[in-house]
Amino acid sequence: MRIRSLGVIDDAVVELSPGFTAVTGETGAGKTMVVTSLGLLLGGRADPALVRIGAKSAVVEGRIGVPAGAPAAVRAEEAGAELEDGTLLISRTVSAEGRSRAHIGGRSVPVGVLSELADELVAVHGQTDQQGLLRPARQREALDRYAGGAVSGPLAKYASAYRRLRSVATELDELTTRARERAQEADLLRFGLNEIAGVEPRAGEDVELAAEAERLGHAEALASAASVAHTALAGNPEDPEGVDATTLVAGANRALDAVRAHDPALASLADRMGEISILLGDVAGELAGYADNLDADPLRLAAVEERRAALTGLTRKYGETGEGIAAVLAWSEESAGRLTELEGDDDRIGELTAERDALRGELSGLAQALTDARTEAAARFAEAVTEELASLAMPHARVSFAIGQTEDPEGVEVGGRTVAYGPHGADEVELLLAPHPGAPPRPIAKGASGGELSRVMLAVEVVFAGTDPVPTYLFDEVDAGVGGKAAVEIGRRLAKLAKTAQVVVVTHLPQVAAFADRQLLVEKTNDGSVTRSGVTVLEGEDRVRELSRMLAGQEDSETARAHAEELLATARADG
């Protein structure tokens, strides 16, 4: 990895051994930045506070070996990355403003892709992970991970049925708890629909009636105007001497026709005069028909106004202002559909109740299968962890699992009892530790010291390595609280784990560092930063000096040097 402008690190390169690499240095020298850097490469949260003061951004670049065809390689290629001779290039940039960018194999990718690769590539463990192991939920996850397909298969089916049951229960609860409200809504809809059906409005009827009412209300004025206009155009039979437009236009037309042959321009005007004569005749005829057909019946006007009042009443209740009867008809159609839905609630409640009962029965069977699989795996897991603890200077410690359920009358049936259940089944899983003979098994949160908890966690991870291995394990001071013989045993066990995987340990214990295939020293310069030369590989005399410092705080102490050389000799003999 190359790390730039991250925390106290200005610009440094960290070369990790294929086997066991120990990262050491004074407190505050930046050892933990190695863990942070790897976390960023694997999709960890980008904290702008990590950016070195004065820098615009922090950059971490890494080269990770990934065999062709491995899940991580496949996922990277799906994201558009290119692998070079089985090597995947990953980079992560975090700006001081908090923006984050990720690249894989030369291709920009969402940070989430790095997180997807993380599970296949590296298992990172720090003291926060130890605290996580204290939570029963994490302990259940660990047991499920160890059990593998025996749990993951029924758990996937259980989770699917559980989600459907939650959905059904939510809908059923809404239907039953809101039954009164929905009944009231149905009554209001039914009343409105009946009222509209009683009036039987037609689309556009309000517009037609408005026009008819306007005409009937002014019938006398309309008839008088039509009569006057007709007389002006066609004349009055009772007044033979009267002058009318039709007679005058006819005379003009005759005068022009008499001379039209002498001038084409006048002939054109004569044609237009003929058209006027025809148009006057048509208008006069339509005026006579209009006057004859005009209905001035007061009873019809009263009926129209009554009908309009009925339609206006509907519009005020069920329509929108300005939209008229069209809005009423739209409300009627929508409400009829809603009423059908509400009236079908009883049938729907019956269907949902039957489905809920069937799902609860299915969950009972799946929860029982999960309990059986976890119980079987717990015995194997506890035995394997107990064996590992024996090799970590806890020869008399015993690990076991307590798997139980809480009775709940609203739950599902497991083992002949009705118990509470959740998204992961009905089991409450807790890891117990009896540190010595005669001690009752107690939850590790209460029964394990800091050093014991570190060793329990390491033992758990070693057991996982045999069933669900990842290529790289990173431990950040999980040996805290451990010393003496226990520290030596932890170093020995990490070296054994490194025979099948890459192991990187940030440690303050010389007993652990002595077992490493490669030891890296992180040192600050005088200005408080870690530069490219600040991360060095220790060999020979330099490694003895660093182990002496870790043992006694004095690099040149002869006693410490002798002890350091003895540690290295012990580690080499074990190797």
Coordinates of C-alpha atoms in Angstrom, one line a residue:
M1 CA 0.0 0.0 0.0
R2 CA 1.0 3.6 -0.6
I3 CA -0.4 6.1 1.9
R4 CA -0.4 9.8 1.3
S5 CA -1.6 12.7 3.6
L6 CA -3.5 10.4 5.9
G7 CA -3.4 11.3 9.6
V8 CA 0.2 11.6 10.7
I9 CA 1.4 9.8 7.5
D10 CA 2.8 12.2 4.9
D11 CA 3.9 9.7 2.2
A12 CA 4.7 6.1 3.0
V13 CA 4.8 2.7 1.4
V14 CA 3.8 -0.4 3.4
E15 CA 5.0 -3.7 1.9
L16 CA 3.2 -6.7 3.5
S17 CA 4.7 -10.2 3.7
P18 CA 2.8 -13.1 2.1
G19 CA 2.9 -14.8 5.6
F20 CA 2.9 -13.0 8.9
T21 CA 3.6 -9.3 9.0
A22 CA 3.9 -7.4 12.4
V23 CA 3.6 -3.6 12.4
T24 CA 5.2 -2.0 15.4
G25 CA 6.2 1.4 16.6
E26 CA 5.9 3.9 19.4
T27 CA 2.4 4.9 20.6
G28 CA 1.0 7.6 18.3
A29 CA 3.5 6.8 15.6
G30 CA 0.8 6.0 13.1
K31 CA 0.5 2.2 13.3
T32 CA -3.2 2.3 13.3
M33 CA -3.2 4.3 10.1
V34 CA -2.2 1.1 8.4
V35 CA -5.4 -0.5 9.5
T36 CA -7.3 2.7 8.6
S37 CA -5.8 2.7 5.1
L38 CA -6.7 -0.9 4.4
G39 CA -10.2 -0.1 5.7
L40 CA -10.5 2.8 3.2
L41 CA -9.4 0.5 0.4
L42 CA -12.2 -1.9 1.4
G43 CA -15.0 0.6 1.4
G44 CA -14.7 1.9 4.9
R45 CA -16.3 5.2 5.9
A46 CA -14.5 8.3 4.6
D47 CA -13.9 10.7 7.4
P48 CA -12.5 14.1 6.3
A49 CA -10.8 14.4 9.7
L50 CA -8.4 11.7 8.5
V51 CA -6.9 14.1 5.9
R52 CA -3.6 15.5 7.0
I53 CA -3.7 19.1 8.1
G54 CA -2.8 21.3 5.1
A55 CA -3.5 18.7 2.5
K56 CA -6.4 18.8 0.0
S57 CA -7.0 15.1 0.1
A58 CA -5.7 11.8 1.4
V59 CA -4.9 9.0 -1.0
V60 CA -4.5 5.3 -0.4
E61 CA -3.4 2.9 -3.2
G62 CA -3.1 -0.8 -2.9
R63 CA -2.0 -3.8 -5.0
I64 CA -4.0 -6.9 -4.0
G65 CA -3.4 -10.4 -5.4
V66 CA -6.6 -12.0 -6.6
P67 CA -6.6 -15.4 -8.3
A68 CA -8.5 -15.4 -11.7
G69 CA -12.0 -16.7 -11.3
A70 CA -12.2 -15.9 -7.6
P71 CA -15.4 -14.2 -6.5
A72 CA -13.6 -10.9 -5.9
A73 CA -12.0 -11.0 -9.4
V74 CA -15.4 -11.7 -11.0
R75 CA -17.1 -8.8 -9.1
A76 CA -14.2 -6.5 -10.0
E77 CA -14.5 -7.4 -13.7
E78 CA -18.2 -6.9 -13.6
A79 CA -17.5 -3.3 -12.4
G80 CA -15.3 -2.8 -15.4
A81 CA -11.9 -3.3 -13.7
E82 CA -8.9 -4.9 -15.4
L83 CA -6.6 -7.4 -13.6
E84 CA -3.0 -7.4 -14.4
D85 CA -1.4 -10.9 -13.9
G86 CA -3.7 -11.6 -11.0
T87 CA -3.2 -8.3 -9.4
L88 CA -6.0 -5.8 -8.6
L89 CA -5.1 -2.1 -8.3
I90 CA -7.4 -0.2 -5.9
S91 CA -7.3 3.4 -4.9
R92 CA -9.4 5.6 -2.6
T93 CA -9.3 9.4 -2.3
V94 CA -10.8 11.3 0.5
S95 CA -11.0 15.1 0.2
A96 CA -10.8 17.5 3.1
E97 CA -14.4 18.5 2.2
G98 CA -15.5 15.0 2.8
R99 CA -15.9 13.8 -0.9
S100 CA -14.7 10.3 -1.6
R101 CA -13.7 8.6 -4.9
A102 CA -12.8 5.0 -5.5
H103 CA -11.1 3.3 -8.5
I104 CA -10.6 -0.4 -9.2
G105 CA -8.3 -1.6 -12.0
G106 CA -8.3 1.9 -13.6
R107 CA -12.1 2.2 -13.5
S108 CA -14.0 4.6 -11.3
V109 CA -16.6 2.7 -9.2
P110 CA -19.0 3.4 -6.4
V111 CA -17.5 3.0 -2.9
G112 CA -20.1 0.2 -2.3
V113 CA -18.2 -2.0 -4.8
L114 CA -15.2 -1.9 -2.5
S115 CA -17.3 -3.1 0.4
E116 CA -18.6 -6.0 -1.7
L117 CA -15.0 -7.0 -2.4
A118 CA -14.0 -6.7 1.3
D119 CA -15.9 -9.8 2.4
E120 CA -14.0 -11.9 -0.1
L121 CA -10.5 -10.4 0.5
V122 CA -9.8 -9.3 4.1
A123 CA -11.1 -10.0 7.6
V124 CA -10.3 -6.9 9.7
H125 CA -10.4 -7.2 13.5
G126 CA -9.7 -4.5 16.1
Q127 CA -10.7 -3.8 19.6
T128 CA -14.0 -2.5 18.5
D129 CA -14.7 -5.9 17.0
Q130 CA -14.0 -7.4 20.4
Q131 CA -16.7 -5.2 21.8
G132 CA -19.0 -6.3 18.9
L133 CA -18.4 -9.9 19.8
L134 CA -20.0 -9.1 23.2
R135 CA -23.3 -8.6 21.6
P136 CA -25.6 -11.6 21.3
A137 CA -26.6 -10.6 17.8
R138 CA -22.9 -10.7 16.6
Q139 CA -22.5 -14.1 18.4
R140 CA -25.5 -15.4 16.5
E141 CA -24.1 -14.1 13.2
A142 CA -20.8 -15.8 14.0
L143 CA -22.5 -19.1 14.7
D144 CA -24.6 -18.9 11.5
R145 CA -21.4 -18.1 9.5
Y146 CA -19.7 -21.2 11.0
A147 CA -22.7 -23.4 10.3
G148 CA -22.7 -22.5 6.6
G149 CA -25.3 -23.9 4.3
A150 CA -27.1 -25.8 7.1
V151 CA -28.3 -22.5 8.4
S152 CA -28.1 -20.2 5.4
G153 CA -30.5 -22.3 3.4
P154 CA -33.4 -22.4 5.8
L155 CA -32.6 -18.9 7.0
A156 CA -33.1 -17.5 3.4
K157 CA -36.5 -19.2 3.2
Y158 CA -37.4 -18.1 6.7
A159 CA -36.4 -14.4 5.9
S160 CA -38.6 -14.5 2.8
A161 CA -41.6 -15.9 4.7
Y162 CA -41.0 -13.4 7.6
R163 CA -41.0 -10.4 5.3
R164 CA -44.3 -11.6 3.7
L165 CA -45.8 -12.2 7.1
R166 CA -44.9 -8.7 8.2
S167 CA -46.5 -7.3 5.0
V168 CA -49.7 -9.4 5.5
A169 CA -49.9 -8.5 9.2
T170 CA -49.5 -4.8 8.5
E171 CA -52.3 -4.8 5.9
L172 CA -54.6 -6.9 8.1
D173 CA -54.0 -4.6 11.1
E174 CA -54.9 -1.6 9.0
L175 CA -58.1 -3.3 7.7
T176 CA -59.2 -4.3 11.2
T177 CA -58.2 -1.3 13.2
R178 CA -59.7 1.1 10.7
A179 CA -62.9 -0.9 10.1
R180 CA -65.1 1.8 11.6
E181 CA -63.5 4.6 9.6
R182 CA -63.8 2.6 6.4
A183 CA -67.4 1.8 7.2
Q184 CA -68.1 5.5 7.6
E185 CA -66.3 6.3 4.4
A186 CA -68.4 3.6 2.6
D187 CA -71.6 5.2 3.9
L188 CA -70.7 8.6 2.7
L189 CA -69.7 7.3 -0.7
R190 CA -72.9 5.3 -1.0
F191 CA -75.0 8.3 -0.1
G192 CA -73.3 10.5 -2.7
L193 CA -73.6 7.9 -5.4
N194 CA -77.3 7.4 -4.7
E195 CA -77.9 11.1 -4.8
I196 CA -76.1 11.4 -8.2
A197 CA -78.0 8.4 -9.5
G198 CA -81.3 10.0 -8.5
V199 CA -80.5 13.1 -10.6
E200 CA -79.1 11.1 -13.5
P201 CA -76.9 13.9 -15.0
R202 CA -75.5 13.6 -18.5
A203 CA -72.2 14.8 -19.7
G204 CA -72.5 18.4 -21.0
E205 CA -76.1 18.7 -19.9
D206 CA -75.4 21.8 -17.7
V207 CA -74.0 23.6 -20.7
E208 CA -77.0 22.8 -22.9
L209 CA -79.5 23.8 -20.2
A210 CA -77.7 27.1 -19.6
A211 CA -78.1 28.0 -23.3
E212 CA -81.7 27.0 -23.3
A213 CA -82.5 29.0 -20.2
E214 CA -80.9 32.0 -21.8
R215 CA -83.0 31.7 -24.9
L216 CA -86.3 31.0 -23.1
G217 CA -85.8 33.9 -20.7
H218 CA -85.5 36.4 -23.7
A219 CA -88.0 34.8 -26.0
E220 CA -90.1 38.0 -26.6
A221 CA -87.0 40.2 -27.4
L222 CA -85.6 37.5 -29.7
A223 CA -89.0 37.2 -31.6
S224 CA -89.3 40.9 -32.0
A225 CA -85.7 41.3 -33.3
A226 CA -86.2 38.4 -35.7
S227 CA -89.5 40.0 -37.0
V228 CA -88.0 43.4 -37.5
A229 CA -85.0 42.0 -39.3
H230 CA -87.1 39.8 -41.5
T231 CA -89.3 42.8 -42.5
A232 CA -86.2 44.9 -43.3
L233 CA -84.9 42.1 -45.6
A234 CA -88.1 40.7 -47.2
G235 CA -90.7 43.4 -46.7
N236 CA -94.1 43.5 -45.0
P237 CA -97.0 41.9 -47.0
E238 CA -99.4 44.3 -45.4
D239 CA -97.4 47.3 -46.7
P240 CA -97.0 46.9 -50.5
E241 CA -95.4 50.3 -50.8
G242 CA -92.7 49.6 -48.3
V243 CA -89.1 49.4 -49.3
D244 CA -87.0 46.3 -48.3
A245 CA -83.4 45.2 -48.8
T246 CA -84.3 42.2 -51.1
T247 CA -86.2 44.5 -53.5
L248 CA -83.5 47.1 -53.6
V249 CA -80.7 44.5 -54.2
A250 CA -82.8 42.8 -56.9
G251 CA -83.1 46.1 -58.7
A252 CA -79.4 46.8 -58.5
N253 CA -78.7 43.3 -59.8
R254 CA -81.0 43.8 -62.8
A255 CA -79.3 47.1 -63.7
L256 CA -75.8 45.5 -63.6
D257 CA -76.9 42.4 -65.6
A258 CA -78.1 44.7 -68.4
V259 CA -74.6 46.1 -69.1
R260 CA -72.3 43.4 -67.8
A261 CA -71.3 42.4 -71.3
H262 CA -69.6 45.8 -71.9
D263 CA -67.0 45.6 -69.1
P264 CA -65.5 42.5 -67.3
A265 CA -64.9 44.5 -64.2
L266 CA -68.6 45.5 -63.9
A267 CA -69.5 41.8 -64.7
S268 CA -67.5 40.7 -61.7
L269 CA -69.4 43.2 -59.5
A270 CA -72.7 41.9 -61.0
D271 CA -71.8 38.4 -59.9
R272 CA -71.1 39.5 -56.4
M273 CA -74.4 41.4 -56.3
G274 CA -76.1 38.1 -57.3
E275 CA -74.4 36.3 -54.4
I276 CA -75.7 39.1 -52.0
S277 CA -79.2 38.6 -53.4
I278 CA -79.1 34.9 -52.7
L279 CA -77.6 35.4 -49.2
L280 CA -80.3 37.9 -48.3
G281 CA -83.0 35.4 -49.4
D282 CA -81.5 32.7 -47.3
V283 CA -81.1 34.9 -44.2
A284 CA -84.7 36.2 -44.6
G285 CA -86.0 32.6 -44.8
E286 CA -84.1 31.5 -41.7
L287 CA -85.4 34.5 -39.8
A288 CA -89.0 33.5 -40.7
G289 CA -88.3 29.9 -39.5
Y290 CA -86.6 31.1 -36.3
A291 CA -89.6 33.2 -35.3
D292 CA -92.0 30.5 -36.1
N293 CA -90.1 27.9 -34.0
L294 CA -89.2 30.1 -31.1
D295 CA -90.7 28.6 -27.9
A296 CA -91.8 31.1 -25.3
D297 CA -93.4 28.5 -23.0
P298 CA -93.0 29.7 -19.3
L299 CA -93.6 26.1 -18.1
R300 CA -90.5 24.9 -20.1
L301 CA -88.4 27.7 -18.7
A302 CA -89.4 26.7 -15.1
A303 CA -88.6 23.1 -15.8
V304 CA -85.1 24.1 -17.2
E305 CA -84.3 26.2 -14.2
E306 CA -85.4 23.5 -11.8
R307 CA -83.1 21.0 -13.6
R308 CA -80.2 23.4 -13.5
A309 CA -80.7 23.9 -9.8
A310 CA -80.5 20.1 -9.2
L311 CA -77.3 19.9 -11.2
T312 CA -75.8 22.9 -9.4
G313 CA -76.5 21.2 -6.1
L314 CA -74.5 18.2 -7.2
T315 CA -71.6 20.3 -8.5
R316 CA -71.3 22.1 -5.1
K317 CA -71.1 18.8 -3.2
Y318 CA -69.1 16.6 -5.6
G319 CA -67.5 18.7 -8.2
E320 CA -64.8 21.3 -8.6
T321 CA -65.6 25.0 -9.0
G322 CA -65.7 25.9 -12.7
E323 CA -65.7 22.3 -13.9
G324 CA -69.5 21.7 -13.7
I325 CA -71.2 18.4 -14.1
A326 CA -68.1 16.8 -15.7
A327 CA -66.3 16.9 -12.3
V328 CA -69.4 15.3 -10.7
L329 CA -69.4 12.4 -13.1
A330 CA -65.6 11.9 -12.5
W331 CA -66.2 11.8 -8.8
S332 CA -68.9 9.3 -9.2
E333 CA -66.7 7.0 -11.3
E334 CA -63.8 7.2 -8.8
S335 CA -66.0 6.7 -5.8
A336 CA -67.8 3.7 -7.3
G337 CA -64.4 2.0 -7.5
R338 CA -63.4 3.0 -4.0
L339 CA -66.8 1.7 -2.7
T340 CA -66.2 -1.6 -4.4
E341 CA -62.8 -1.8 -2.7
L342 CA -64.2 -1.0 0.8
E343 CA -67.2 -3.4 0.4
G344 CA -64.6 -6.1 -0.4
D345 CA -62.8 -5.6 3.0
D346 CA -64.5 -8.6 4.7
D347 CA -63.4 -10.9 1.9
R348 CA -59.9 -9.4 2.0
I349 CA -59.7 -9.8 5.8
G350 CA -60.6 -13.5 5.4
E351 CA -57.9 -14.0 2.7
L352 CA -55.2 -12.2 4.7
T353 CA -56.1 -14.1 7.9
A354 CA -55.8 -17.4 6.1
E355 CA -52.5 -16.4 4.6
R356 CA -51.2 -15.1 7.9
D357 CA -52.0 -18.4 9.7
A358 CA -50.3 -20.4 6.8
L359 CA -47.2 -18.2 7.0
R360 CA -47.0 -18.6 10.8
G361 CA -47.1 -22.4 10.3
E362 CA -44.4 -22.2 7.7
L363 CA -42.2 -20.0 10.0
S364 CA -42.7 -22.5 12.8
G365 CA -41.2 -25.3 10.7
L366 CA -38.3 -23.1 9.4
A367 CA -37.6 -21.7 12.9
Q368 CA -37.4 -25.3 14.2
A369 CA -35.0 -26.2 11.4
L370 CA -32.8 -23.2 12.3
T371 CA -32.8 -24.1 16.0
D372 CA -31.8 -27.7 15.1
A373 CA -29.0 -26.6 12.7
R374 CA -27.7 -24.0 15.2
T375 CA -27.7 -26.4 18.1
E376 CA -25.7 -29.0 16.0
A377 CA -23.2 -26.3 14.7
A378 CA -22.9 -24.8 18.2
A379 CA -21.5 -28.0 19.7
R380 CA -18.9 -28.3 16.9
F381 CA -18.1 -24.6 17.0
A382 CA -17.7 -24.6 20.8
E383 CA -15.5 -27.7 20.8
A384 CA -13.2 -26.2 18.0
V385 CA -12.9 -22.8 19.9
T386 CA -12.1 -24.6 23.1
E387 CA -9.3 -26.6 21.4
E388 CA -7.9 -23.3 20.1
L389 CA -8.0 -21.7 23.5
A390 CA -5.9 -24.6 24.9
S391 CA -3.2 -23.6 22.5
L392 CA -3.5 -19.9 23.6
A393 CA -2.5 -20.6 27.2
M394 CA -6.1 -21.2 28.4
P395 CA -5.9 -25.0 28.7
H396 CA -8.8 -25.3 31.2
A397 CA -11.2 -22.8 29.5
R398 CA -14.4 -24.1 28.1
V399 CA -16.6 -22.3 25.5
S400 CA -20.2 -23.2 25.0
F401 CA -23.3 -21.7 23.4
A402 CA -26.7 -21.1 25.1
I403 CA -29.4 -21.3 22.6
G404 CA -32.9 -20.5 23.9
Q405 CA -36.2 -18.8 23.1
T406 CA -38.6 -16.5 24.9
E407 CA -42.2 -17.5 25.3
D408 CA -44.7 -15.3 23.6
P409 CA -48.4 -16.1 23.1
E410 CA -48.3 -14.1 19.9
G411 CA -45.2 -16.0 18.6
V412 CA -44.6 -19.2 16.6
E413 CA -44.4 -22.7 17.8
V414 CA -40.9 -24.1 18.3
G415 CA -40.2 -27.3 20.3
G416 CA -43.7 -27.5 21.5
R417 CA -43.7 -23.9 22.9
T418 CA -45.0 -20.7 21.5
V419 CA -42.1 -18.3 21.4
A420 CA -41.1 -14.9 20.2
Y421 CA -39.6 -14.7 16.7
G422 CA -37.8 -12.1 14.6
P423 CA -36.1 -11.7 11.2
H424 CA -33.4 -14.2 12.0
G425 CA -35.5 -16.9 13.7
A426 CA -36.7 -17.6 17.2
D427 CA -33.3 -18.3 18.8
E428 CA -31.4 -16.2 21.3
V429 CA -27.8 -17.2 21.0
E430 CA -25.1 -16.3 23.6
L431 CA -21.5 -17.4 23.8
L432 CA -20.5 -18.6 27.2
L433 CA -17.0 -19.0 28.8
A434 CA -15.9 -21.0 31.8
P435 CA -12.3 -19.8 32.2
H436 CA -11.3 -22.6 34.6
P437 CA -12.6 -25.9 36.0
G438 CA -15.5 -25.3 38.5
A439 CA -16.4 -21.9 37.1
P440 CA -19.9 -21.8 35.8
P441 CA -20.3 -20.8 32.1
R442 CA -21.0 -17.1 31.9
P443 CA -21.6 -14.7 29.0
I444 CA -18.2 -13.6 27.7
A445 CA -19.2 -10.0 28.3
K446 CA -19.3 -10.9 32.1
G447 CA -17.0 -13.8 32.4
A448 CA -13.9 -12.8 30.3
S449 CA -11.2 -10.3 31.1
G450 CA -9.7 -8.1 28.3
G451 CA -6.9 -10.6 27.7
E452 CA -9.2 -13.6 27.7
L453 CA -11.6 -11.8 25.3
S454 CA -8.7 -11.2 22.9
R455 CA -7.8 -14.8 22.9
V456 CA -11.4 -16.0 22.5
M457 CA -11.7 -13.7 19.5
L458 CA -8.5 -15.0 18.0
A459 CA -9.7 -18.5 18.6
V460 CA -13.0 -17.8 16.9
E461 CA -11.2 -16.3 13.9
V462 CA -8.9 -19.3 13.6
V463 CA -11.8 -21.7 13.6
F464 CA -13.5 -19.5 10.9
A465 CA -10.3 -19.8 8.9
G466 CA -10.8 -23.5 8.6
T467 CA -14.4 -23.3 7.4
D468 CA -14.8 -19.9 5.7
P469 CA -11.3 -18.7 4.8
V470 CA -10.3 -15.3 3.4
P471 CA -6.9 -14.5 1.9
T472 CA -5.9 -11.9 4.5
Y473 CA -6.5 -11.3 8.2
L474 CA -5.7 -8.0 9.8
F475 CA -5.6 -7.7 13.6
D476 CA -5.3 -4.3 15.2
E477 CA -4.0 -4.7 18.7
V478 CA -6.3 -7.6 19.6
D479 CA -3.6 -8.7 21.9
A480 CA -4.4 -5.8 24.2
G481 CA -4.5 -6.8 27.9
V482 CA -2.3 -9.9 27.2
G483 CA 1.2 -10.6 28.3
G484 CA 3.7 -13.2 29.3
K485 CA 3.1 -16.8 28.2
A486 CA -0.3 -16.0 26.8
A487 CA 1.3 -13.4 24.5
V488 CA 3.8 -16.0 23.2
E489 CA 1.0 -18.4 22.5
I490 CA -0.9 -15.8 20.6
G491 CA 2.2 -15.1 18.5
R492 CA 2.6 -18.8 17.9
R493 CA -1.0 -19.2 16.9
L494 CA -0.9 -16.3 14.5
A495 CA 2.2 -17.8 12.9
K496 CA 0.3 -21.0 12.4
L497 CA -2.7 -19.1 10.9
A498 CA -0.2 -17.4 8.5
K499 CA 0.7 -20.8 7.0
T500 CA -2.6 -20.8 5.1
A501 CA -3.4 -17.1 4.9
Q502 CA -1.7 -13.6 4.9
V503 CA -1.8 -12.2 8.5
V504 CA -1.1 -8.6 9.4
V505 CA -0.9 -7.6 13.0
V506 CA -0.6 -4.2 14.5
T507 CA 0.9 -5.0 17.9
H508 CA 2.7 -3.6 20.9
L509 CA 3.8 -7.0 22.2
P510 CA 7.3 -8.2 21.4
Q511 CA 6.2 -11.8 22.1
V512 CA 3.8 -11.5 19.1
A513 CA 6.1 -9.5 16.8
A514 CA 8.9 -12.1 17.2
F515 CA 6.8 -14.7 15.4
A516 CA 6.3 -12.5 12.3
D517 CA 7.9 -13.4 9.0
R518 CA 8.4 -9.7 8.5
Q519 CA 8.4 -6.8 11.0
L520 CA 7.6 -3.2 9.9
L521 CA 8.6 -0.3 12.0
V522 CA 6.5 2.9 11.8
E523 CA 8.5 6.0 12.9
K524 CA 7.8 9.7 13.0
T525 CA 10.2 12.3 11.8
N526 CA 11.1 15.3 13.9
D527 CA 8.2 17.3 12.5
G528 CA 5.7 14.7 13.7
S529 CA 5.0 13.1 10.3
V530 CA 5.6 9.7 8.8
T531 CA 7.4 9.9 5.5
R532 CA 8.3 7.4 2.8
S533 CA 11.4 6.4 4.9
G534 CA 9.3 6.2 8.1
V535 CA 8.0 2.7 7.4
T536 CA 10.9 0.3 7.3
V537 CA 11.4 -3.5 7.2
L538 CA 13.4 -4.6 10.2
E539 CA 16.1 -7.3 9.8
G540 CA 18.9 -8.6 11.9
E541 CA 20.3 -6.1 14.4
D542 CA 17.5 -3.5 13.7
R543 CA 14.8 -6.1 14.6
V544 CA 16.6 -7.0 17.8
R545 CA 16.8 -3.3 18.8
E546 CA 13.1 -2.8 18.1
L547 CA 12.1 -5.9 20.1
S548 CA 14.4 -4.7 22.9
R549 CA 12.6 -1.3 22.9
M550 CA 9.2 -3.1 23.0
L551 CA 10.4 -5.2 25.9
A552 CA 12.1 -2.7 28.1
G553 CA 11.7 0.7 26.5
Q554 CA 15.5 0.7 26.0
E555 CA 17.0 -0.3 22.7
D556 CA 20.5 -0.8 24.2
S557 CA 19.6 -2.7 27.3
E558 CA 21.7 -5.9 27.3
T559 CA 19.1 -7.8 29.3
A560 CA 16.4 -6.7 26.9
R561 CA 18.6 -7.6 23.9
A562 CA 19.2 -11.1 25.3
H563 CA 15.4 -11.5 25.8
A564 CA 14.7 -10.3 22.3
E565 CA 17.2 -12.7 20.8
E566 CA 15.7 -15.5 22.8
L567 CA 12.2 -14.6 21.6
L568 CA 13.4 -14.7 18.0
A569 CA 15.1 -18.0 18.5
T570 CA 12.0 -19.5 20.0
A571 CA 9.9 -18.3 17.1
R572 CA 12.3 -19.7 14.5
A573 CA 12.4 -23.0 16.3
D574 CA 8.6 -23.2 16.2
G575 CA 8.6 -22.2 12.5

